[in-house]
Amino acid sequence: MRSSWLVNPLRCLKAWFSMGVGFSLAVLAAVTMILLYEIGQILCLYYSNSQMSYVMSGYLLGFSSMISGLTISLADIGYLCISSIISVSVHELGHALAAASEGIQMEYIAVFLASLFPGALVAFNHELLLALSKVSALRIYCAGVWHNAALCAVCAWALFVEPLILSPFYIHDEGPMVLDVSPTSPLSGYLSPGDVIISLDGIRINNLQEWSQMIAILTEHYENSQNHSLPGNSMKTSVGKGYCVPYSLIEESKHISLKGNETSCPDELSPFITIQCLDQAMPDDDNLEVNHQRDGGELHCLYATDILNLEKCGDGWGRIRNNRSSCLCSKDKACFVPLLSTGVAWVEIAYSNPPLQCSQLGTMRVVDDDNSRENPCVKTFVFVGDVNSMKPSVLLTSYQPRWSAKFGAHLPYVLEKFLMFTFNVSLALALLNSLPVYFLDGEAISEVIIHYLRFLSSRRRRTILQYFLLGGTVASILIIFVQVFLVLL
């Protein structure tokens, strides 16, 4: 005997859309509370975390950290348009399926452009909709929001299993690979497509998230180091990032004197100054002045490439070797730290190329060992400049192809960006249509909900509905203007 669920598939659809009703009503209540919260912020009724307020209202009104802002690229516009078409299609498909499960056929489909972005709507016979029960009508009205939520769940699941699905063809989380470097990037002279970043300042980097986190840490680290500037000079030390330089190399180095507030080295040389090897690797300003006076006002100009492979000293690196004093060097060496201009960072970047050959040699896993500097596949260079400028100027992916050809290297990145944009756009569309404003799904849903207030007369219910929709529309428009103002500010 067949199950009644298999005999009558419409019952399955009605159960599916009934779940959507509960979800949509919860979202409607949530966005209504957020509207009240935001209006309270604007009218200064109370104070709270402004950043959290910006994030909530951003998602509420269709913005997100990925889509909003003025730095959106041409490729991002393409992702946004395609994801909008898919999200709108899924939304309207939900309405159409819900209406078909109730025995109502659609009359026509309209496609339009809203602010250069695609939109669509499905029209039904209004008289047939009024003849339905309120519960059946509510299933149709809530179906669009429910299907957008389902699309978000599918995108989140696809992002979660993407490394597993692509594992036969790609290596994941073993170092971000360079896909493209902007010609104006400060890294363009060092990195090229196909290179794999291994570490920043000796800290192993496995994926894009760790890359972003490390840049944020380094930025904060250098911002907090402004008080380490030399007295009366615009130069500062590199926050304890020193090298044990042999005295033989120091004797061959060039010397310059401080002139006013400027310190410069000729050609491609960088200025260095010694620090005392005490328990504290980074002396305070007084120690720096004593050290400077002890050297007779002279700084040492060294080639950065000559000292990168030397033993490190100072407490500014990601780790302390051999549990020794972080500043301790042998007797024939001195601990030197670079002098940098204010706002300039000194960051060691280790990378490997080609990734496939080096991974086969096992060199991708020995970067933290002392012998890594002798590894022919691991190359190191120093980035001197604004740390934040590195992030937007280089395109990275957490996936590395298992073959040497460059074909298909961009596929995981494109797929990941597409899924993330579709998730954000579908979420924004679901929240927008849940708002209690005119001409959106929230209007029809609110009308059905207020109809169940049977203890009120029909006239009072209509009045409450109009005030509710008018208040929601005005509040949404006001919040949009505030958000645009904050973005442009």
Coordinates of C-alpha atoms in Angstrom, one line a residue:
M1 CA 0.0 0.0 0.0
R2 CA 1.5 3.3 -1.0
S3 CA 1.8 6.1 1.4
S4 CA -0.6 8.9 1.1
W5 CA 2.3 11.3 1.0
L6 CA 3.5 9.7 -2.2
V7 CA 0.0 9.5 -3.7
N8 CA -0.7 13.1 -3.0
P9 CA 2.5 15.2 -3.5
L10 CA 0.5 18.4 -3.0
R11 CA 0.3 17.5 0.7
C12 CA 4.1 17.5 0.8
L13 CA 4.2 20.9 -0.8
K14 CA 1.6 22.3 1.6
A15 CA 3.6 20.9 4.6
W16 CA 6.7 22.6 3.1
F17 CA 5.1 25.9 2.7
S18 CA 3.4 25.7 6.1
M19 CA 6.9 25.6 7.6
G20 CA 7.6 28.7 5.5
V21 CA 4.7 30.5 7.2
G22 CA 6.2 30.0 10.7
F23 CA 9.6 31.1 9.5
S24 CA 8.3 34.2 7.6
L25 CA 6.3 35.3 10.6
A26 CA 9.3 35.1 12.8
V27 CA 11.4 37.1 10.4
L28 CA 8.6 39.7 10.1
A29 CA 8.6 40.1 13.9
A30 CA 12.4 40.3 13.9
V31 CA 12.7 43.0 11.2
T32 CA 10.0 45.0 12.8
M33 CA 11.9 45.0 16.1
I34 CA 15.1 46.0 14.2
L35 CA 13.2 48.9 12.5
L36 CA 12.1 50.1 16.0
Y37 CA 15.7 49.7 17.2
E38 CA 17.1 51.7 14.3
I39 CA 14.6 54.5 14.6
G40 CA 15.4 54.7 18.3
Q41 CA 19.1 55.1 17.3
I42 CA 18.3 57.8 14.8
L43 CA 16.1 59.7 17.3
C44 CA 18.7 59.2 20.1
L45 CA 16.3 57.5 22.4
Y46 CA 19.1 55.3 23.6
Y47 CA 22.7 54.5 22.9
S48 CA 24.3 51.2 21.8
N49 CA 27.0 49.7 19.7
S50 CA 27.0 51.7 16.6
Q51 CA 29.0 49.1 14.6
M52 CA 26.4 46.4 15.5
S53 CA 23.7 48.8 14.5
Y54 CA 25.3 49.4 11.1
V55 CA 25.6 45.7 10.4
M56 CA 22.0 44.9 11.4
S57 CA 20.5 47.7 9.3
G58 CA 22.9 46.9 6.5
Y59 CA 21.6 43.4 6.1
L60 CA 18.1 44.5 6.8
L61 CA 18.0 47.0 3.9
G62 CA 20.0 44.8 1.4
F63 CA 23.5 45.8 2.2
S64 CA 26.3 43.5 3.3
S65 CA 30.0 43.8 4.1
M66 CA 30.7 42.2 0.7
I67 CA 28.3 44.1 -1.5
S68 CA 28.2 47.5 0.0
G69 CA 30.8 50.2 -0.2
L70 CA 32.4 52.2 -2.9
T71 CA 35.3 49.9 -3.9
I72 CA 33.2 47.3 -5.7
S73 CA 35.0 46.0 -8.8
L74 CA 33.6 45.2 -12.2
A75 CA 33.8 41.5 -11.5
D76 CA 31.8 42.0 -8.3
I77 CA 29.1 43.7 -10.3
G78 CA 28.9 40.7 -12.5
Y79 CA 28.6 38.4 -9.5
L80 CA 26.0 40.6 -8.1
C81 CA 23.8 40.7 -11.2
I82 CA 24.0 36.9 -11.7
S83 CA 23.2 36.2 -8.0
S84 CA 20.3 38.7 -8.2
I85 CA 18.8 36.9 -11.1
I86 CA 19.0 33.6 -9.4
S87 CA 17.7 34.9 -6.0
V88 CA 14.8 36.7 -7.7
S89 CA 13.9 33.6 -9.8
V90 CA 14.0 31.4 -6.7
H91 CA 11.8 33.9 -4.8
E92 CA 9.1 34.0 -7.5
L93 CA 9.3 30.3 -8.1
G94 CA 8.4 29.9 -4.5
H95 CA 5.2 32.0 -5.0
A96 CA 4.3 30.1 -8.1
L97 CA 4.7 26.6 -6.5
A98 CA 2.8 27.7 -3.4
A99 CA -0.1 29.0 -5.6
A100 CA -0.1 25.8 -7.7
S101 CA -0.3 23.7 -4.6
E102 CA -3.5 25.7 -3.7
G103 CA -4.9 25.2 -7.2
I104 CA -4.3 28.8 -8.5
Q105 CA -2.6 29.4 -11.8
M106 CA -0.4 32.4 -12.4
E107 CA -1.6 34.9 -15.0
Y108 CA 1.7 36.4 -16.2
I109 CA 5.4 36.9 -15.2
A110 CA 6.9 40.4 -15.3
V111 CA 10.6 41.1 -15.5
F112 CA 12.0 44.6 -14.9
L113 CA 15.1 46.5 -13.8
A114 CA 15.4 48.2 -10.4
S115 CA 18.4 50.5 -10.2
L116 CA 20.2 48.5 -12.9
F117 CA 19.5 45.3 -11.1
P118 CA 17.0 42.6 -12.4
G119 CA 13.7 42.0 -10.7
A120 CA 10.6 40.0 -11.4
L121 CA 7.1 39.3 -10.2
V122 CA 4.4 36.7 -10.6
A123 CA 0.8 37.9 -11.0
F124 CA -2.2 35.8 -9.8
N125 CA -6.0 36.3 -10.1
H126 CA -6.8 38.6 -7.2
E127 CA -10.4 37.3 -6.9
L128 CA -9.2 33.7 -6.5
L129 CA -6.7 34.7 -3.9
L130 CA -9.5 36.4 -1.9
A131 CA -11.6 33.3 -2.1
L132 CA -8.8 31.2 -0.5
S133 CA -8.7 30.7 3.2
K134 CA -6.3 33.0 5.1
V135 CA -4.0 30.2 5.9
S136 CA -3.7 29.2 2.3
A137 CA -3.1 32.8 1.2
L138 CA -0.5 33.1 3.9
R139 CA 1.4 30.1 2.5
I140 CA 1.5 31.8 -0.9
Y141 CA 2.6 35.2 0.5
C142 CA 5.4 33.6 2.6
A143 CA 6.7 31.2 0.0
G144 CA 9.1 33.8 -1.6
V145 CA 10.8 34.6 1.7
W146 CA 10.9 30.9 2.6
H147 CA 12.6 29.9 -0.7
N148 CA 15.2 32.7 -0.3
A149 CA 16.0 31.3 3.1
A150 CA 16.3 27.8 1.6
L151 CA 18.6 29.2 -1.0
C152 CA 20.8 30.7 1.7
A153 CA 21.0 27.3 3.4
V154 CA 22.0 25.6 0.1
C155 CA 24.8 28.2 -0.5
A156 CA 26.0 27.8 3.1
W157 CA 26.1 24.0 2.8
A158 CA 27.9 24.3 -0.6
L159 CA 30.5 26.6 0.9
F160 CA 31.0 24.1 3.8
V161 CA 31.5 21.0 1.6
E162 CA 33.3 22.8 -1.3
P163 CA 36.8 21.7 0.0
L164 CA 35.6 18.1 0.2
I165 CA 34.1 18.2 -3.3
L166 CA 37.1 19.8 -4.9
S167 CA 39.7 17.7 -2.9
P168 CA 40.4 15.3 -5.9
F169 CA 41.5 18.3 -7.9
Y170 CA 42.6 21.0 -5.5
I171 CA 44.7 21.2 -2.2
H172 CA 43.0 23.3 0.4
D173 CA 44.3 25.2 3.4
E174 CA 48.0 24.6 2.7
G175 CA 48.8 28.2 1.9
P176 CA 47.0 30.9 -0.1
M177 CA 47.9 30.9 -3.8
V178 CA 48.3 34.1 -5.8
L179 CA 45.9 34.4 -8.6
D180 CA 46.6 38.0 -9.7
V181 CA 48.7 40.9 -8.6
S182 CA 47.8 44.5 -9.4
P183 CA 50.4 46.4 -11.3
T184 CA 50.2 49.1 -8.7
S185 CA 50.5 46.7 -5.9
P186 CA 53.6 47.1 -3.6
L187 CA 54.0 43.3 -4.0
S188 CA 54.1 43.3 -7.8
G189 CA 57.8 43.2 -7.9
Y190 CA 58.0 40.1 -5.7
L191 CA 54.9 37.9 -6.1
S192 CA 53.4 36.6 -9.4
P193 CA 50.4 34.3 -10.2
G194 CA 51.1 30.8 -9.0
D195 CA 53.2 31.7 -6.0
V196 CA 52.0 30.3 -2.6
I197 CA 52.4 32.5 0.5
I198 CA 53.9 30.4 3.3
S199 CA 54.3 32.8 6.3
L200 CA 54.3 36.4 7.5
D201 CA 57.0 37.2 10.0
G202 CA 57.5 33.5 10.6
I203 CA 53.8 32.8 11.3
R204 CA 52.4 30.0 9.1
I205 CA 49.6 31.1 6.8
N206 CA 47.2 28.4 5.7
N207 CA 44.3 30.2 4.1
L208 CA 42.8 33.5 3.3
Q209 CA 41.2 33.9 6.8
E210 CA 44.6 33.6 8.5
W211 CA 46.1 36.0 5.9
S212 CA 43.5 38.6 6.8
Q213 CA 43.8 38.0 10.5
M214 CA 47.6 38.3 10.4
I215 CA 47.4 41.6 8.4
A216 CA 45.0 43.0 11.0
I217 CA 47.4 41.9 13.9
L218 CA 50.4 43.5 12.2
T219 CA 48.4 46.7 11.5
E220 CA 47.4 47.0 15.1
H221 CA 51.0 46.1 16.2
Y222 CA 52.5 48.9 14.2
E223 CA 49.9 51.4 15.2
N224 CA 50.7 50.8 18.8
S225 CA 54.4 51.2 18.1
Q226 CA 54.3 54.9 17.3
N227 CA 55.7 55.8 20.7
H228 CA 58.9 54.0 19.8
S229 CA 60.0 56.8 17.6
L230 CA 63.5 58.2 18.0
P231 CA 63.5 61.4 20.1
G232 CA 63.3 64.5 17.8
N233 CA 63.2 62.2 14.7
S234 CA 60.5 60.9 12.4
M235 CA 62.1 57.4 12.4
K236 CA 61.0 54.5 14.6
T237 CA 62.3 51.0 15.2
S238 CA 60.7 48.0 13.6
V239 CA 59.0 46.9 16.9
G240 CA 61.7 44.5 18.1
K241 CA 62.3 42.8 14.7
G242 CA 66.0 42.5 14.8
Y243 CA 68.8 40.4 13.1
C244 CA 72.1 39.2 14.5
V245 CA 74.5 40.9 12.2
P246 CA 78.2 39.9 12.3
Y247 CA 80.7 42.6 13.1
S248 CA 82.5 41.8 9.9
L249 CA 79.5 42.8 7.9
I250 CA 79.0 45.9 10.0
E251 CA 82.6 47.0 9.3
E252 CA 81.9 46.8 5.6
S253 CA 78.6 48.7 5.8
K254 CA 78.1 52.4 5.0
H255 CA 77.6 55.0 7.7
I256 CA 75.5 58.0 7.7
S257 CA 74.7 60.7 10.3
L258 CA 71.3 61.9 11.5
K259 CA 70.5 65.3 9.9
G260 CA 67.6 67.1 11.6
N261 CA 64.5 64.9 11.4
E262 CA 65.5 62.9 8.4
T263 CA 67.4 59.6 8.0
S264 CA 68.1 58.2 4.6
C265 CA 70.3 55.6 3.1
P266 CA 71.7 55.7 -0.5
D267 CA 70.5 53.4 -3.2
E268 CA 68.6 50.4 -2.0
L269 CA 70.1 50.3 1.5
S270 CA 68.1 50.4 4.7
P271 CA 69.0 52.1 8.0
F272 CA 69.6 49.9 11.0
I273 CA 70.5 50.6 14.7
T274 CA 71.7 48.3 17.4
I275 CA 69.7 47.5 20.5
Q276 CA 71.0 46.4 23.9
C277 CA 70.7 42.6 24.5
L278 CA 69.0 42.7 27.8
D279 CA 65.9 40.8 29.0
Q280 CA 63.8 43.3 27.1
A281 CA 64.4 43.1 23.4
M282 CA 62.8 46.4 22.7
P283 CA 64.4 49.2 24.7
D284 CA 62.4 52.3 25.6
D285 CA 63.1 55.8 24.0
D286 CA 65.8 56.6 26.6
N287 CA 67.8 53.5 25.8
L288 CA 67.5 54.2 22.1
E289 CA 68.9 57.7 22.7
V290 CA 71.8 56.3 24.8
N291 CA 72.4 53.7 22.1
H292 CA 72.4 56.3 19.5
Q293 CA 74.8 58.6 21.3
R294 CA 77.1 55.6 22.0
D295 CA 77.4 55.0 18.3
G296 CA 78.5 58.6 17.8
G297 CA 75.3 59.6 15.9
E298 CA 75.9 57.1 13.1
L299 CA 73.5 54.5 11.7
H300 CA 74.5 51.5 9.7
C301 CA 73.1 51.1 6.2
L302 CA 72.7 47.5 5.1
Y303 CA 71.2 45.6 2.2
A304 CA 68.0 43.9 3.4
T305 CA 68.8 40.9 1.2
D306 CA 72.1 40.4 3.1
I307 CA 70.4 40.0 6.5
L308 CA 67.2 38.2 5.7
N309 CA 68.8 34.8 6.2
L310 CA 70.6 35.8 9.4
E311 CA 69.5 34.6 12.9
K312 CA 66.7 36.7 14.2
C313 CA 66.6 38.6 17.5
G314 CA 64.1 40.8 19.3
D315 CA 60.6 40.0 20.5
G316 CA 58.8 41.4 17.5
W317 CA 58.8 38.1 15.6
G318 CA 56.2 35.4 15.7
R319 CA 58.2 33.0 17.9
I320 CA 61.3 32.9 20.1
R321 CA 63.8 30.3 19.0
N322 CA 65.4 27.8 21.4
N323 CA 63.8 29.4 24.5
R324 CA 66.7 31.8 24.7
S325 CA 66.7 35.5 25.4
S326 CA 64.8 37.1 22.5
C327 CA 67.7 39.6 22.0
L328 CA 70.7 37.3 22.6
C329 CA 73.2 37.1 19.8
S330 CA 76.7 35.4 19.8
K331 CA 79.7 37.5 20.8
D332 CA 80.8 38.2 17.3
K333 CA 77.3 39.6 16.4
A334 CA 75.1 42.5 17.4
C335 CA 71.3 42.8 17.3
F336 CA 70.2 45.3 14.7
V337 CA 66.7 46.6 14.1
P338 CA 65.6 48.6 11.0
L339 CA 64.5 52.2 11.3
L340 CA 61.3 53.0 9.6
S341 CA 59.2 56.1 8.9
T342 CA 56.0 56.6 10.8
G343 CA 53.2 54.4 9.4
V344 CA 55.6 52.1 7.7
A345 CA 55.9 48.4 8.6
W346 CA 58.7 45.8 8.2
V347 CA 57.2 42.5 7.3
E348 CA 59.0 39.3 6.2
I349 CA 57.0 37.3 3.6
A350 CA 58.0 33.8 2.7
Y351 CA 56.5 32.2 -0.4
S352 CA 57.1 29.2 -2.6
N353 CA 57.0 28.7 -6.4
P354 CA 56.0 26.5 -8.1
P355 CA 53.7 25.1 -5.5
L356 CA 53.3 21.6 -6.9
Q357 CA 57.0 20.9 -7.2
C358 CA 57.7 22.3 -3.7
S359 CA 54.9 20.3 -2.1
Q360 CA 56.2 17.1 -3.7
L361 CA 59.6 17.9 -2.2
G362 CA 58.0 18.4 1.2
T363 CA 59.3 21.9 1.5
M364 CA 55.9 23.4 2.2
R365 CA 55.9 21.9 5.7
V366 CA 59.4 22.9 7.0
V367 CA 59.1 26.6 6.9
D368 CA 59.1 26.8 10.7
D369 CA 62.3 24.9 11.0
D370 CA 65.7 26.5 11.2
N371 CA 66.8 24.8 8.0
S372 CA 64.0 26.5 6.0
R373 CA 66.3 29.4 5.0
E374 CA 68.4 26.8 3.0
N375 CA 65.4 25.4 1.2
P376 CA 65.6 26.3 -2.5
C377 CA 61.8 26.4 -2.9
V378 CA 61.2 28.9 -0.1
K379 CA 62.0 32.5 -0.9
T380 CA 61.8 35.4 1.4
F381 CA 61.5 39.2 0.9
V382 CA 60.8 42.2 3.1
F383 CA 57.8 44.3 2.6
V384 CA 58.4 47.9 3.8
G385 CA 55.2 50.1 3.7
D386 CA 51.6 50.2 4.8
V387 CA 50.5 46.7 5.7
N388 CA 46.8 47.4 4.8
S389 CA 47.9 48.1 1.2
M390 CA 48.9 44.4 0.7
K391 CA 45.4 43.0 1.2
P392 CA 43.4 44.6 -1.6
S393 CA 46.2 44.7 -4.2
V394 CA 46.7 40.9 -4.5
L395 CA 44.1 38.3 -5.4
L396 CA 44.5 35.1 -3.4
T397 CA 42.7 31.7 -3.1
S398 CA 42.9 29.0 -0.4
Y399 CA 43.0 26.3 -3.1
Q400 CA 46.0 25.1 -5.1
P401 CA 45.5 22.9 -8.2
R402 CA 47.0 19.4 -8.0
W403 CA 48.4 19.8 -11.5
S404 CA 51.1 22.2 -12.8
A405 CA 48.9 23.8 -15.5
K406 CA 47.3 27.1 -14.7
F407 CA 44.0 26.1 -16.2
G408 CA 41.3 25.9 -13.6
A409 CA 43.2 27.8 -10.9
H410 CA 40.5 30.4 -10.7
L411 CA 37.6 27.9 -10.6
P412 CA 37.4 27.5 -6.8
Y413 CA 37.7 31.3 -6.3
V414 CA 34.9 32.0 -8.8
L415 CA 32.7 29.3 -7.3
E416 CA 33.3 30.6 -3.7
K417 CA 32.6 34.2 -4.7
F418 CA 29.4 33.2 -6.5
L419 CA 28.1 31.2 -3.6
M420 CA 28.9 34.0 -1.1
F421 CA 27.3 36.7 -3.3
T422 CA 24.2 34.5 -3.8
F423 CA 24.0 33.9 -0.1
N424 CA 24.1 37.6 0.7
V425 CA 21.7 38.7 -2.0
S426 CA 19.2 36.0 -1.2
L427 CA 19.4 36.9 2.5
A428 CA 18.9 40.6 1.7
L429 CA 16.0 39.8 -0.6
A430 CA 14.3 37.7 2.2
L431 CA 14.8 40.4 4.7
L432 CA 13.6 43.1 2.4
N433 CA 10.4 41.3 1.5
S434 CA 9.7 40.7 5.2
L435 CA 9.6 44.4 5.9
P436 CA 6.2 45.8 6.7
V437 CA 6.2 48.3 3.8
Y438 CA 4.0 48.9 0.8
F439 CA 4.3 46.8 -2.4
L440 CA 6.4 44.0 -0.8
D441 CA 5.4 40.6 0.6
G442 CA 5.4 42.1 4.0
E443 CA 2.3 44.1 3.1
A444 CA 0.3 41.0 2.2
I445 CA 1.6 39.0 5.2
S446 CA 0.7 41.9 7.6
E447 CA -2.8 42.2 6.2
V448 CA -3.5 38.5 6.8
I449 CA -2.0 38.7 10.4
I450 CA -4.1 41.7 11.3
H451 CA -7.2 40.0 9.9
Y452 CA -7.0 37.5 12.8
L453 CA -7.5 40.3 15.3
R454 CA -11.2 39.4 15.5
F455 CA -11.8 41.4 18.7
L456 CA -11.4 44.6 16.6
S457 CA -13.8 45.8 14.0
S458 CA -12.9 45.6 10.4
R459 CA -12.5 49.4 10.2
R460 CA -10.1 49.4 13.1
R461 CA -8.1 46.6 11.5
R462 CA -7.8 48.5 8.3
T463 CA -6.7 51.6 10.3
I464 CA -4.1 49.6 12.2
L465 CA -2.8 48.1 9.0
Q466 CA -2.4 51.4 7.3
Y467 CA -0.5 52.9 10.2
F468 CA 1.6 49.8 10.5
L469 CA 2.6 49.9 6.8
L470 CA 3.0 53.7 6.7
G471 CA 5.3 53.6 9.7
G472 CA 7.3 50.7 8.3
T473 CA 7.7 52.4 4.9
V474 CA 8.8 55.8 6.4
A475 CA 11.2 54.1 8.9
S476 CA 12.8 52.0 6.1
I477 CA 13.3 55.1 3.8
L478 CA 14.8 57.1 6.7
I479 CA 17.2 54.3 7.6
I480 CA 18.2 53.9 3.9
F481 CA 19.1 57.6 3.8
V482 CA 21.1 57.3 7.1
Q483 CA 23.0 54.3 5.8
V484 CA 23.9 56.0 2.5
F485 CA 25.0 59.0 4.4
L486 CA 27.3 56.8 6.6
V487 CA 28.8 55.2 3.5
L488 CA 29.5 58.5 1.8
L489 CA 30.8 60.1 4.9

